[in-house]
GROMACS .gro file of C-alpha atoms in nm:
model
  487
    1MET     CA    1   0.000   0.000   0.000
    2ARG     CA    2   0.304   0.224   0.022
    3ALA     CA    3   0.268   0.530  -0.197
    4SER     CA    4   0.533   0.731  -0.367
    5GLY     CA    5   0.423   1.072  -0.249
    6TRP     CA    6   0.419   1.219  -0.599
    7ARG     CA    7   0.082   1.388  -0.560
    8GLY     CA    8   0.080   1.735  -0.703
    9CYS     CA    9   0.441   1.710  -0.822
   10SER     CA   10   0.569   1.752  -1.173
   11PRO     CA   11   0.806   1.480  -1.293
   12ARG     CA   12   1.107   1.698  -1.230
   13SER     CA   13   1.001   1.814  -0.888
   14SER     CA   14   0.879   1.476  -0.767
   15PRO     CA   15   1.218   1.355  -0.634
   16SER     CA   16   1.191   1.596  -0.347
   17ALA     CA   17   0.857   1.451  -0.235
   18ARG     CA   18   0.858   1.190   0.035
   19PRO     CA   19   0.593   0.926   0.095
   20PRO     CA   20   0.404   0.903   0.420
   21GLY     CA   21   0.535   0.648   0.664
   22TYR     CA   22   0.894   0.538   0.680
   23LEU     CA   23   1.147   0.290   0.549
   24PRO     CA   24   1.162   0.009   0.808
   25GLY     CA   25   1.517  -0.090   0.714
   26ARG     CA   26   1.827   0.126   0.681
   27ALA     CA   27   1.864   0.362   0.387
   28GLY     CA   28   2.175   0.174   0.278
   29VAL     CA   29   1.970  -0.133   0.190
   30LEU     CA   30   1.978  -0.054  -0.184
   31PRO     CA   31   2.337  -0.167  -0.257
   32GLY     CA   32   2.267  -0.491  -0.073
   33VAL     CA   33   1.951  -0.550  -0.275
   34LEU     CA   34   2.130  -0.492  -0.605
   35VAL     CA   35   2.413  -0.726  -0.501
   36TRP     CA   36   2.149  -0.982  -0.405
   37TRP     CA   37   1.998  -0.958  -0.753
   38VAL     CA   38   2.336  -1.022  -0.915
   39LEU     CA   39   2.432  -1.307  -0.684
   40GLY     CA   40   2.084  -1.461  -0.701
   41VAL     CA   41   2.081  -1.469  -1.081
   42ALA     CA   42   2.440  -1.598  -1.095
   43THR     CA   43   2.367  -1.873  -0.842
   44ALA     CA   44   2.049  -1.977  -1.023
   45ALA     CA   45   2.236  -1.991  -1.352
   46SER     CA   46   2.510  -2.209  -1.201
   47LEU     CA   47   2.251  -2.447  -1.055
   48VAL     CA   48   2.076  -2.479  -1.391
   49ARG     CA   49   2.403  -2.548  -1.571
   50SER     CA   50   2.525  -2.801  -1.315
   51ALA     CA   51   2.573  -3.148  -1.461
   52ASN     CA   52   2.474  -3.312  -1.132
   53ARG     CA   53   2.101  -3.243  -1.135
   54ARG     CA   54   2.031  -3.416  -0.804
   55ALA     CA   55   2.300  -3.223  -0.617
   56ALA     CA   56   2.188  -2.897  -0.779
   57ALA     CA   57   1.828  -2.964  -0.678
   58GLY     CA   58   1.940  -3.031  -0.321
   59MET     CA   59   2.141  -2.710  -0.314
   60LEU     CA   60   1.843  -2.521  -0.452
   61LEU     CA   61   1.614  -2.654  -0.181
   62ALA     CA   62   1.869  -2.574   0.090
   63GLY     CA   63   1.916  -2.225  -0.052
   64ILE     CA   64   1.543  -2.156  -0.061
   65LEU     CA   65   1.493  -2.268   0.298
   66ALA     CA   66   1.796  -2.070   0.416
   67VAL     CA   67   1.683  -1.751   0.241
   68HIS     CA   68   1.339  -1.762   0.399
   69ALA     CA   69   1.467  -1.868   0.740
   70VAL     CA   70   1.708  -1.575   0.755
   71ALA     CA   71   1.452  -1.329   0.617
   72ALA     CA   72   1.196  -1.421   0.882
   73THR     CA   73   1.431  -1.362   1.175
   74GLY     CA   74   1.425  -0.982   1.155
   75PRO     CA   75   1.178  -0.698   1.103
   76PRO     CA   76   1.056  -0.594   0.757
   77GLN     CA   77   1.314  -0.403   0.557
   78LEU     CA   78   1.150  -0.206   0.275
   79SER     CA   79   0.780  -0.183   0.358
   80ASP     CA   80   0.549  -0.162   0.657
   81ASP     CA   81   0.249  -0.307   0.471
   82LEU     CA   82   0.244  -0.623   0.683
   83TYR     CA   83   0.137  -0.415   0.983
   84ARG     CA   84  -0.176  -0.315   0.792
   85TYR     CA   85  -0.233  -0.682   0.712
   86ALA     CA   86  -0.219  -0.766   1.081
   87TRP     CA   87  -0.455  -0.480   1.165
   88ASP     CA   88  -0.711  -0.577   0.900
   89GLY     CA   89  -0.706  -0.935   1.023
   90ARG     CA   90  -0.760  -0.815   1.379
   91VAL     CA   91  -1.053  -0.593   1.276
   92GLN     CA   92  -1.224  -0.878   1.094
   93ALA     CA   93  -1.168  -1.116   1.383
   94ALA     CA   94  -1.358  -0.864   1.597
   95GLY     CA   95  -1.656  -0.898   1.362
   96ILE     CA   96  -1.611  -0.558   1.195
   97ASP     CA   97  -1.604  -0.514   0.818
   98PRO     CA   98  -1.251  -0.398   0.725
   99TYR     CA   99  -1.387  -0.143   0.473
  100ARG     CA  100  -1.605   0.037   0.730
  101TYR     CA  101  -1.353   0.232   0.937
  102GLY     CA  102  -0.999   0.363   0.916
  103PRO     CA  103  -0.756   0.256   1.192
  104LEU     CA  104  -0.786   0.589   1.379
  105ASP     CA  105  -1.165   0.582   1.385
  106PRO     CA  106  -1.293   0.598   1.747
  107HIS     CA  107  -1.501   0.284   1.688
  108LEU     CA  108  -1.176   0.081   1.675
  109THR     CA  109  -1.011   0.226   1.985
  110GLY     CA  110  -1.044  -0.099   2.176
  111LEU     CA  111  -0.846  -0.292   1.913
  112ARG     CA  112  -0.531  -0.083   1.939
  113ASP     CA  113  -0.228  -0.216   2.122
  114GLN     CA  114   0.130  -0.120   2.200
  115TRP     CA  115   0.265  -0.310   1.901
  116LEU     CA  116   0.084  -0.126   1.621
  117PHE     CA  117   0.018   0.195   1.820
  118PRO     CA  118   0.327   0.224   2.044
  119ASP     CA  119   0.365   0.469   2.328
  120ALA     CA  120   0.653   0.716   2.349
  121ALA     CA  121   0.897   0.450   2.467
  122GLY     CA  122   0.789   0.214   2.194
  123CYS     CA  123   0.831   0.484   1.930
  124ALA     CA  124   1.179   0.561   2.059
  125ALA     CA  125   1.267   0.191   2.042
  126ILE     CA  126   1.195   0.186   1.668
  127GLU     CA  127   1.369   0.524   1.620
  128ARG     CA  128   1.058   0.724   1.549
  129GLY     CA  129   0.905   1.032   1.703
  130PRO     CA  130   0.636   1.035   1.970
  131HIS     CA  131   0.277   0.942   1.878
  132CYS     CA  132   0.403   0.719   1.597
  133ILE     CA  133   0.185   0.452   1.436
  134ARG     CA  134   0.319   0.149   1.255
  135LEU     CA  135   0.035   0.157   1.000
  136ASN     CA  136   0.070   0.370   0.688
  137TYR     CA  137  -0.228   0.588   0.596
  138PRO     CA  138  -0.383   0.536   0.943
  139ARG     CA  139  -0.686   0.752   0.860
  140ALA     CA  140  -0.763   0.573   0.534
  141HIS     CA  141  -0.991   0.276   0.488
  142THR     CA  142  -0.815  -0.038   0.372
  143ILE     CA  143  -0.722  -0.076   0.007
  144TYR     CA  144  -0.688  -0.456  -0.007
  145PRO     CA  145  -0.949  -0.665  -0.194
  146PRO     CA  146  -1.161  -0.931  -0.020
  147VAL     CA  147  -0.958  -1.247  -0.086
  148ALA     CA  148  -0.655  -1.069   0.059
  149GLN     CA  149  -0.873  -0.978   0.356
  150ALA     CA  150  -0.972  -1.343   0.400
  151TYR     CA  151  -0.602  -1.432   0.404
  152PHE     CA  152  -0.530  -1.169   0.670
  153THR     CA  153  -0.808  -1.311   0.885
  154ALA     CA  154  -0.685  -1.667   0.837
  155VAL     CA  155  -0.333  -1.569   0.943
  156HIS     CA  156  -0.478  -1.396   1.248
  157TYR     CA  157  -0.631  -1.724   1.364
  158LEU     CA  158  -0.357  -1.962   1.252
  159PRO     CA  159  -0.082  -2.064   1.496
  160GLY     CA  160   0.265  -1.922   1.461
  161PRO     CA  161   0.528  -1.691   1.606
  162PRO     CA  162   0.426  -1.349   1.737
  163ARG     CA  163   0.376  -1.023   1.555
  164GLU     CA  164   0.571  -0.966   1.231
  165HIS     CA  165   0.716  -1.314   1.228
  166LYS     CA  166   0.377  -1.477   1.192
  167LEU     CA  167   0.303  -1.296   0.867
  168GLN     CA  168   0.659  -1.361   0.752
  169LEU     CA  169   0.613  -1.732   0.821
  170TYR     CA  170   0.298  -1.766   0.615
  171GLY     CA  171   0.436  -1.543   0.342
  172SER     CA  172   0.738  -1.772   0.321
  173LEU     CA  173   0.516  -2.079   0.303
  174LEU     CA  174   0.326  -1.923   0.015
  175SER     CA  175   0.655  -1.842  -0.155
  176LEU     CA  176   0.769  -2.203  -0.119
  177ALA     CA  177   0.437  -2.315  -0.266
  178LEU     CA  178   0.485  -2.075  -0.558
  179THR     CA  179   0.836  -2.214  -0.616
  180GLY     CA  180   0.701  -2.569  -0.616
  181LEU     CA  181   0.428  -2.473  -0.860
  182LEU     CA  182   0.681  -2.309  -1.093
  183MET     CA  183   0.892  -2.625  -1.085
  184ARG     CA  184   0.586  -2.833  -1.166
  185MET     CA  185   0.485  -2.608  -1.454
  186LEU     CA  186   0.837  -2.614  -1.595
  187THR     CA  187   0.842  -2.993  -1.577
  188THR     CA  188   0.508  -3.032  -1.754
  189ARG     CA  189   0.640  -2.806  -2.030
  190GLY     CA  190   0.947  -3.023  -2.077
  191ARG     CA  191   1.186  -2.775  -1.920
  192ASP     CA  192   1.432  -2.793  -1.636
  193PRO     CA  193   1.254  -2.727  -1.305
  194ARG     CA  194   1.572  -2.572  -1.165
  195TYR     CA  195   1.485  -2.255  -1.356
  196ALA     CA  196   1.249  -2.178  -1.066
  197ALA     CA  197   1.566  -2.073  -0.882
  198PHE     CA  198   1.561  -1.744  -1.074
  199TYR     CA  199   1.260  -1.649  -0.864
  200ALA     CA  200   1.333  -1.843  -0.545
  201LEU     CA  201   1.684  -1.700  -0.493
  202SER     CA  202   1.596  -1.342  -0.585
  203PRO     CA  203   1.519  -1.051  -0.350
  204LEU     CA  204   1.157  -1.083  -0.455
  205ALA     CA  205   1.127  -1.414  -0.269
  206GLY     CA  206   1.364  -1.345   0.018
  207LEU     CA  207   1.308  -0.976   0.082
  208GLU     CA  208   0.967  -0.877  -0.056
  209VAL     CA  209   0.794  -1.198   0.057
  210GLY     CA  210   1.012  -1.361   0.323
  211SER     CA  211   1.095  -1.041   0.512
  212ASP     CA  212   0.819  -0.796   0.418
  213ALA     CA  213   0.547  -1.064   0.378
  214HIS     CA  214   0.372  -0.899   0.085
  215VAL     CA  215   0.038  -1.054  -0.003
  216ASP     CA  216   0.131  -1.028  -0.372
  217VAL     CA  217   0.278  -1.377  -0.344
  218LEU     CA  218  -0.073  -1.513  -0.282
  219GLY     CA  219  -0.199  -1.333  -0.592
  220ALA     CA  220   0.090  -1.472  -0.797
  221LEU     CA  221   0.032  -1.823  -0.663
  222LEU     CA  222  -0.338  -1.816  -0.756
  223ALA     CA  223  -0.268  -1.661  -1.096
  224MET     CA  224  -0.001  -1.916  -1.187
  225ALA     CA  225  -0.225  -2.197  -1.060
  226GLY     CA  226  -0.492  -2.070  -1.297
  227LEU     CA  227  -0.251  -2.089  -1.590
  228ALA     CA  228  -0.139  -2.435  -1.477
  229VAL     CA  229  -0.497  -2.563  -1.467
  230LEU     CA  230  -0.572  -2.406  -1.805
  231THR     CA  231  -0.288  -2.595  -1.975
  232ARG     CA  232  -0.298  -2.916  -1.770
  233ARG     CA  233  -0.297  -3.227  -1.990
  234SER     CA  234  -0.374  -3.008  -2.288
  235VAL     CA  235  -0.095  -3.134  -2.514
  236ARG     CA  236  -0.177  -3.373  -2.795
  237PRO     CA  237   0.055  -3.498  -3.072
  238SER     CA  238   0.039  -3.310  -3.398
  239ALA     CA  239  -0.074  -3.495  -3.710
  240ALA     CA  240   0.237  -3.383  -3.892
  241PRO     CA  241   0.484  -3.663  -3.967
  242SER     CA  242   0.814  -3.672  -3.783
  243THR     CA  243   1.156  -3.800  -3.863
  244PRO     CA  244   1.406  -3.975  -3.635
  245SER     CA  245   1.622  -3.663  -3.631
  246GLN     CA  246   1.337  -3.421  -3.556
  247PRO     CA  247   1.080  -3.513  -3.292
  248THR     CA  248   0.714  -3.447  -3.358
  249PRO     CA  249   0.601  -3.114  -3.216
  250SER     CA  250   0.295  -3.094  -2.998
  251GLN     CA  251  -0.006  -2.869  -3.026
  252PRO     CA  252  -0.205  -2.760  -2.721
  253ALA     CA  253  -0.564  -2.879  -2.720
  254SER     CA  254  -0.849  -2.645  -2.638
  255PRO     CA  255  -0.935  -2.672  -2.267
  256SER     CA  256  -1.273  -2.807  -2.167
  257ARG     CA  257  -1.533  -2.565  -2.035
  258ARG     CA  258  -1.491  -2.710  -1.687
  259ARG     CA  259  -1.115  -2.660  -1.692
  260ALA     CA  260  -1.149  -2.309  -1.836
  261ALA     CA  261  -1.399  -2.223  -1.561
  262ALA     CA  262  -1.164  -2.362  -1.293
  263ALA     CA  263  -0.876  -2.157  -1.434
  264GLY     CA  264  -1.099  -1.850  -1.446
  265ALA     CA  265  -1.201  -1.901  -1.084
  266LEU     CA  266  -0.836  -1.911  -0.975
  267LEU     CA  267  -0.755  -1.603  -1.182
  268GLY     CA  268  -1.058  -1.427  -1.034
  269ALA     CA  269  -0.934  -1.512  -0.685
  270ALA     CA  270  -0.594  -1.365  -0.780
  271VAL     CA  271  -0.766  -1.043  -0.893
  272ALA     CA  272  -0.945  -1.032  -0.558
  273VAL     CA  273  -0.603  -1.039  -0.386
  274LYS     CA  274  -0.441  -0.763  -0.590
  275LEU     CA  275  -0.623  -0.614  -0.888
  276TYR     CA  276  -0.340  -0.622  -1.141
  277PRO     CA  277  -0.357  -1.002  -1.213
  278ALA     CA  278  -0.657  -0.902  -1.425
  279LEU     CA  279  -0.393  -0.836  -1.692
  280LEU     CA  280  -0.367  -1.214  -1.737
  281LEU     CA  281  -0.730  -1.257  -1.845
  282PRO     CA  282  -0.691  -1.165  -2.216
  283ALA     CA  283  -0.401  -1.412  -2.247
  284ALA     CA  284  -0.588  -1.691  -2.071
  285ALA     CA  285  -0.926  -1.636  -2.234
  286ARG     CA  286  -0.828  -1.676  -2.598
  287ARG     CA  287  -0.999  -2.014  -2.586
  288ARG     CA  288  -1.327  -2.063  -2.397
  289PRO     CA  289  -1.349  -1.689  -2.317
  290ALA     CA  290  -1.707  -1.701  -2.187
  291ALA     CA  291  -1.638  -1.980  -1.938
  292LEU     CA  292  -1.309  -1.835  -1.817
  293VAL     CA  293  -1.404  -1.469  -1.791
  294GLY     CA  294  -1.746  -1.557  -1.652
  295ALA     CA  295  -1.592  -1.767  -1.374
  296ALA     CA  296  -1.336  -1.498  -1.293
  297ALA     CA  297  -1.602  -1.226  -1.278
  298GLY     CA  298  -1.822  -1.452  -1.066
  299VAL     CA  299  -1.548  -1.513  -0.808
  300VAL     CA  300  -1.464  -1.142  -0.785
  301GLY     CA  301  -1.833  -1.053  -0.754
  302LEU     CA  302  -1.903  -1.314  -0.487
  303ALA     CA  303  -1.594  -1.208  -0.292
  304TYR     CA  304  -1.704  -0.846  -0.286
  305LEU     CA  305  -2.078  -0.911  -0.233
  306PRO     CA  306  -2.080  -0.947   0.151
  307HIS     CA  307  -1.875  -0.629   0.189
  308LEU     CA  308  -2.085  -0.446  -0.069
  309LEU     CA  309  -2.399  -0.532   0.124
  310ALA     CA  310  -2.235  -0.419   0.447
  311VAL     CA  311  -2.069  -0.091   0.347
  312GLY     CA  312  -2.184  -0.014  -0.008
  313THR     CA  313  -1.934   0.171  -0.223
  314GLY     CA  314  -1.700   0.182   0.074
  315VAL     CA  315  -1.558  -0.147  -0.054
  316LEU     CA  316  -1.337   0.061  -0.282
  317GLY     CA  317  -1.157   0.175   0.031
  318PHE     CA  318  -0.856   0.393  -0.035
  319LEU     CA  319  -0.813   0.279  -0.397
  320PRO     CA  320  -0.936   0.593  -0.583
  321GLN     CA  321  -0.727   0.824  -0.364
  322TYR     CA  322  -0.432   0.586  -0.379
  323LEU     CA  323  -0.414   0.602  -0.758
  324ASP     CA  324  -0.417   0.979  -0.734
  325VAL     CA  325  -0.148   0.984  -0.463
  326GLU     CA  326   0.063   0.749  -0.675
  327GLY     CA  327   0.076   1.010  -0.950
  328TYR     CA  328  -0.135   0.836  -1.213
  329GLY     CA  329  -0.413   1.093  -1.190
  330GLN     CA  330  -0.173   1.369  -1.300
  331GLY     CA  331   0.027   1.144  -1.532
  332ALA     CA  332   0.345   1.205  -1.331
  333ARG     CA  333   0.420   0.840  -1.258
  334PHE     CA  334   0.493   0.725  -1.615
  335LEU     CA  335   0.872   0.745  -1.589
  336LEU     CA  336   0.966   0.627  -1.939
  337LEU     CA  337   0.696   0.832  -2.109
  338ALA     CA  338   0.799   1.142  -1.912
  339GLY     CA  339   1.175   1.090  -1.904
  340VAL     CA  340   1.232   0.952  -2.255
  341LEU     CA  341   0.939   1.081  -2.462
  342HIS     CA  342   0.885   1.396  -2.251
  343LEU     CA  343   0.514   1.327  -2.215
  344GLY     CA  344   0.313   1.422  -1.912
  345GLY     CA  345  -0.039   1.484  -1.791
  346SER     CA  346  -0.321   1.377  -2.021
  347ALA     CA  347  -0.083   1.295  -2.306
  348ALA     CA  348   0.105   1.042  -2.094
  349LYS     CA  349  -0.218   0.881  -1.976
  350ALA     CA  350  -0.351   0.860  -2.331
  351VAL     CA  351  -0.032   0.700  -2.463
  352ALA     CA  352  -0.023   0.456  -2.171
  353VAL     CA  353  -0.381   0.345  -2.237
  354ALA     CA  354  -0.313   0.318  -2.611
  355VAL     CA  355  -0.003   0.103  -2.560
  356LEU     CA  356  -0.178  -0.136  -2.322
  357ALA     CA  357  -0.478  -0.156  -2.553
  358ALA     CA  358  -0.253  -0.236  -2.850
  359VAL     CA  359  -0.070  -0.510  -2.659
  360THR     CA  360  -0.404  -0.653  -2.544
  361VAL     CA  361  -0.532  -0.665  -2.903
  362ALA     CA  362  -0.207  -0.822  -3.022
  363VAL     CA  363  -0.229  -1.088  -2.750
  364TRP     CA  364  -0.593  -1.159  -2.828
  365ARG     CA  365  -0.512  -1.215  -3.197
  366THR     CA  366  -0.228  -1.461  -3.132
  367ASP     CA  367  -0.270  -1.835  -3.172
  368PRO     CA  368  -0.260  -2.004  -2.830
  369GLY     CA  369  -0.088  -2.301  -2.996
  370ARG     CA  370   0.202  -2.079  -3.097
  371VAL     CA  371   0.207  -1.833  -2.804
  372PRO     CA  372   0.124  -2.017  -2.478
  373PRO     CA  373  -0.078  -1.836  -2.209
  374GLU     CA  374   0.219  -1.765  -1.981
  375ARG     CA  375   0.411  -1.593  -2.260
  376ALA     CA  376   0.111  -1.389  -2.373
  377ALA     CA  377   0.046  -1.295  -2.010
  378LEU     CA  378   0.409  -1.190  -1.974
  379TRP     CA  379   0.367  -0.953  -2.268
  380LEU     CA  380   0.073  -0.786  -2.096
  381VAL     CA  381   0.224  -0.765  -1.748
  382GLY     CA  382   0.563  -0.662  -1.886
  383ALA     CA  383   0.410  -0.390  -2.102
  384ALA     CA  384   0.216  -0.261  -1.802
  385PHE     CA  385   0.538  -0.242  -1.601
  386LEU     CA  386   0.722  -0.049  -1.870
  387VAL     CA  387   0.432   0.189  -1.926
  388ALA     CA  388   0.318   0.243  -1.567
  389THR     CA  389   0.667   0.200  -1.411
  390PRO     CA  390   0.539   0.105  -1.065
  391VAL     CA  391   0.750   0.200  -0.768
  392GLN     CA  392   0.654  -0.102  -0.557
  393PRO     CA  393   0.913  -0.376  -0.619
  394TRP     CA  394   0.690  -0.645  -0.471
  395TYR     CA  395   0.461  -0.617  -0.774
  396GLY     CA  396   0.743  -0.791  -0.958
  397VAL     CA  397   0.665  -1.129  -0.795
  398LEU     CA  398   0.403  -1.204  -1.062
  399LEU     CA  399   0.625  -1.070  -1.341
  400ALA     CA  400   0.915  -1.290  -1.229
  401ALA     CA  401   0.696  -1.600  -1.204
  402LEU     CA  402   0.569  -1.546  -1.559
  403ALA     CA  403   0.922  -1.482  -1.686
  404VAL     CA  404   1.045  -1.811  -1.538
  405VAL     CA  405   0.766  -2.026  -1.681
  406ALA     CA  406   0.766  -1.847  -2.017
  407GLY     CA  407   1.143  -1.884  -2.052
  408ARG     CA  408   1.196  -1.510  -2.084
  409LEU     CA  409   1.437  -1.434  -1.803
  410GLU     CA  410   1.533  -1.095  -1.943
  411TRP     CA  411   1.215  -0.960  -1.785
  412LEU     CA  412   1.375  -1.007  -1.444
  413ALA     CA  413   1.560  -0.683  -1.520
  414VAL     CA  414   1.225  -0.503  -1.527
  415ALA     CA  415   1.124  -0.661  -1.197
  416ALA     CA  416   1.452  -0.543  -1.046
  417ALA     CA  417   1.416  -0.188  -1.183
  418ALA     CA  418   1.167  -0.087  -0.915
  419HIS     CA  419   1.413  -0.132  -0.628
  420PRO     CA  420   1.629   0.177  -0.701
  421VAL     CA  421   1.314   0.379  -0.771
  422TYR     CA  422   1.152   0.276  -0.445
  423VAL     CA  423   1.453   0.335  -0.221
  424SER     CA  424   1.516   0.674  -0.384
  425LEU     CA  425   1.182   0.792  -0.244
  426PHE     CA  426   1.305   0.750   0.112
  427THR     CA  427   1.667   0.853   0.106
  428ASP     CA  428   1.900   1.089  -0.076
  429LEU     CA  429   2.104   0.880  -0.315
  430PRO     CA  430   2.410   1.014  -0.498
  431GLY     CA  431   2.326   1.211  -0.812
  432ASP     CA  432   1.991   1.321  -0.948
  433ALA     CA  433   1.705   1.104  -0.820
  434TRP     CA  434   1.484   1.169  -1.123
  435THR     CA  435   1.756   1.056  -1.361
  436LEU     CA  436   1.815   0.745  -1.152
  437ARG     CA  437   1.446   0.653  -1.164
  438VAL     CA  438   1.416   0.698  -1.538
  439ALA     CA  439   1.748   0.523  -1.603
  440SER     CA  440   1.648   0.225  -1.388
  441TYR     CA  441   1.351   0.140  -1.607
  442ALA     CA  442   1.523   0.253  -1.928
  443VAL     CA  443   1.812   0.011  -1.873
  444ALA     CA  444   1.566  -0.268  -1.797
  445ALA     CA  445   1.374  -0.195  -2.118
  446ALA     CA  446   1.700  -0.197  -2.313
  447VAL     CA  447   1.788  -0.539  -2.168
  448VAL     CA  448   1.453  -0.680  -2.278
  449LEU     CA  449   1.488  -0.536  -2.629
  450ALA     CA  450   1.848  -0.654  -2.667
  451VAL     CA  451   1.779  -1.011  -2.554
  452THR     CA  452   1.463  -1.030  -2.764
  453GLY     CA  453   1.660  -0.921  -3.069
  454LEU     CA  454   1.931  -1.177  -2.994
  455ARG     CA  455   1.668  -1.450  -2.957
  456HIS     CA  456   1.519  -1.371  -3.297
  457ARG     CA  457   1.864  -1.379  -3.455
  458LEU     CA  458   1.936  -1.718  -3.299
  459ALA     CA  459   1.597  -1.848  -3.405
  460GLY     CA  460   1.660  -1.738  -3.763
  461ALA     CA  461   2.003  -1.899  -3.771
  462GLY     CA  462   1.878  -2.257  -3.754
  463PRO     CA  463   1.572  -2.477  -3.793
  464ARG     CA  464   1.281  -2.393  -3.572
  465VAL     CA  465   1.213  -2.673  -3.326
  466HIS     CA  466   0.933  -2.681  -3.073
  467ARG     CA  467   1.067  -2.619  -2.725
  468ASP     CA  468   0.868  -2.896  -2.556
  469ALA     CA  469   0.953  -3.169  -2.807
  470GLU     CA  470   1.269  -3.281  -2.629
  471PRO     CA  471   1.306  -3.195  -2.260
  472ASN     CA  472   1.676  -3.282  -2.240
  473TRP     CA  473   1.805  -3.047  -2.505
  474PRO     CA  474   2.038  -2.784  -2.365
  475ALA     CA  475   1.896  -2.436  -2.326
  476LEU     CA  476   2.045  -2.147  -2.519
  477PRO     CA  477   2.165  -1.838  -2.330
  478LEU     CA  478   1.906  -1.670  -2.106
  479ASP     CA  479   1.671  -1.964  -2.155
  480SER     CA  480   1.565  -1.828  -2.487
  481GLY     CA  481   1.287  -2.072  -2.554
  482VAL     CA  482   1.466  -2.185  -2.870
  483THR     CA  483   1.615  -2.533  -2.848
  484ALA     CA  484   1.947  -2.639  -2.991
  485PRO     CA  485   1.967  -2.947  -3.216
  486LYS     CA  486   2.013  -3.276  -3.036
  487ARG     CA  487   2.369  -3.406  -3.035
   0.00000   0.00000   0.00000
C-alpha cells in the first residue's frame, strides 16, 4: 500500500517529495539488494548449468529454505504493509467489516495495542518520534481486496510466532508453494525445473515476501495456478509426420469448459487479492473466453458481495485516492513516457492506455498453440510495467513467475528496476534522483529489447524446433525458448 508521495508534483520536482510512513530498514539497503539480484541470478544460472542435477536440486532446496529462514528472523526491511495486514485481520476477527472504518476511527479504539500503536517508549525503540503509528495511511480505509482480507483473517487465527514473524512465516510458506508450482509447470512443459531458482533465490522471494510478507505472493500463486490448470494435460501430438532426427512437435488442445472455468475461478481469486492479475485474463481467455471470464467475474463478484452489502461503495476503500497519490491521476508516474518521450499529464495517460490496448489486441489475436498463455500474459504484465513503471518492487513477484515459466528471463531486469526507484523515495542517493528513476527502467527496457533481438537472430540462424519436443536439449543463453539441435 506504500505510496510514492508524488501527488501534485511535476516529474522533475517529484524527487523531493517523500511518501508518508517510513522505510523500516536502513537507507543503505539498496546496494545490498542490487548485489542480491546479481548473486541470485548468478547462483540460479550455475545451478541450472550443473551437470549433477540431483546435487543442484538439493542445493536449490537448501538455498530456498535458508533464504526464507534468515529473512523471517528480523523486522521488515522495505515496507510496513504487513502491519496493515495484521490490523485488517484483527478488525475482521472482531466482527467488523474492514472497509467500514480507518484505523484511527474511534469505533476501533479498543483494538489498538502497543505493538501497532506504540507509546513514546515504543516509538523511541523503533527510532521514530512520539505518537508514531506502525500503519501507513492510518486515517484511510483499507485498500486490499476481499480475498486478501480473507487471508489476513486466516493468518490472524492460525498458529505461529508473534507479531511480524507470523506474517513472515505464512508469506514464506506461500513463496515455497509458488516455487514448487513453478517447478511443476516447468516440468510439464518439458523444461528444467531448476529454472524456478531465478525467482526463489531473488530478493523478490527473500526480501519482498520472506521479510516484508507482501500478499502479492498469494496473488501470484493463484494466478499461476490458474494458468497451470488451463494448460494441464492439454498437449496432444500433432498430425504432422516426424523424422528420427526431428521429434514431432505438440499442439495444445483447447481446454474443456470445466477446466477453463476452474482456471478462471483461480484467476478471479488472484484479482481479488491484488487487482493487477486481471492483466492475465486476455491471455488466458483466448480459448473458452465465456467460461473463463465468466468464472473470474463470478469469483470477484461473490468475494465483494458481503462487503458491498455491508458498506456499499466503501468497498473501494482507499483505492481511488491511492491512484491519485501514486501520481497516475496527473500522469506524473509514467517514468519512461515522461523521461524519454517527454510526455506528461493527459498525453502520458492517453499514450499509456493506447499502448496497453494495443498489446491486449495483439495478444488476443495470437494463436494459443504458438504463443502459450504464460508468454502472452508476460507480454501484458511486462508492457504494463514499462508503461506504468510502478515503484513497488513487490509487484514484480508475478512478473518474475511469468518470466520463469515463459522462458523469458530478461524480464527479471524489469522486476529489479523498481528497487532503485523505491529506495530513492526515502533517502537521498548520490546524483539526481529523477535521472536514476528513469534510467532504472530505461536500462531494464534496453535489456529486454536486446535479448529479444538476440533471440530472434538465434531463431533465424537454424531450424525452428518446438521447445517442448525434447526436454533434455540444452537451453540457449538466457533460456531463450529456442532449443538447440540434439547431439
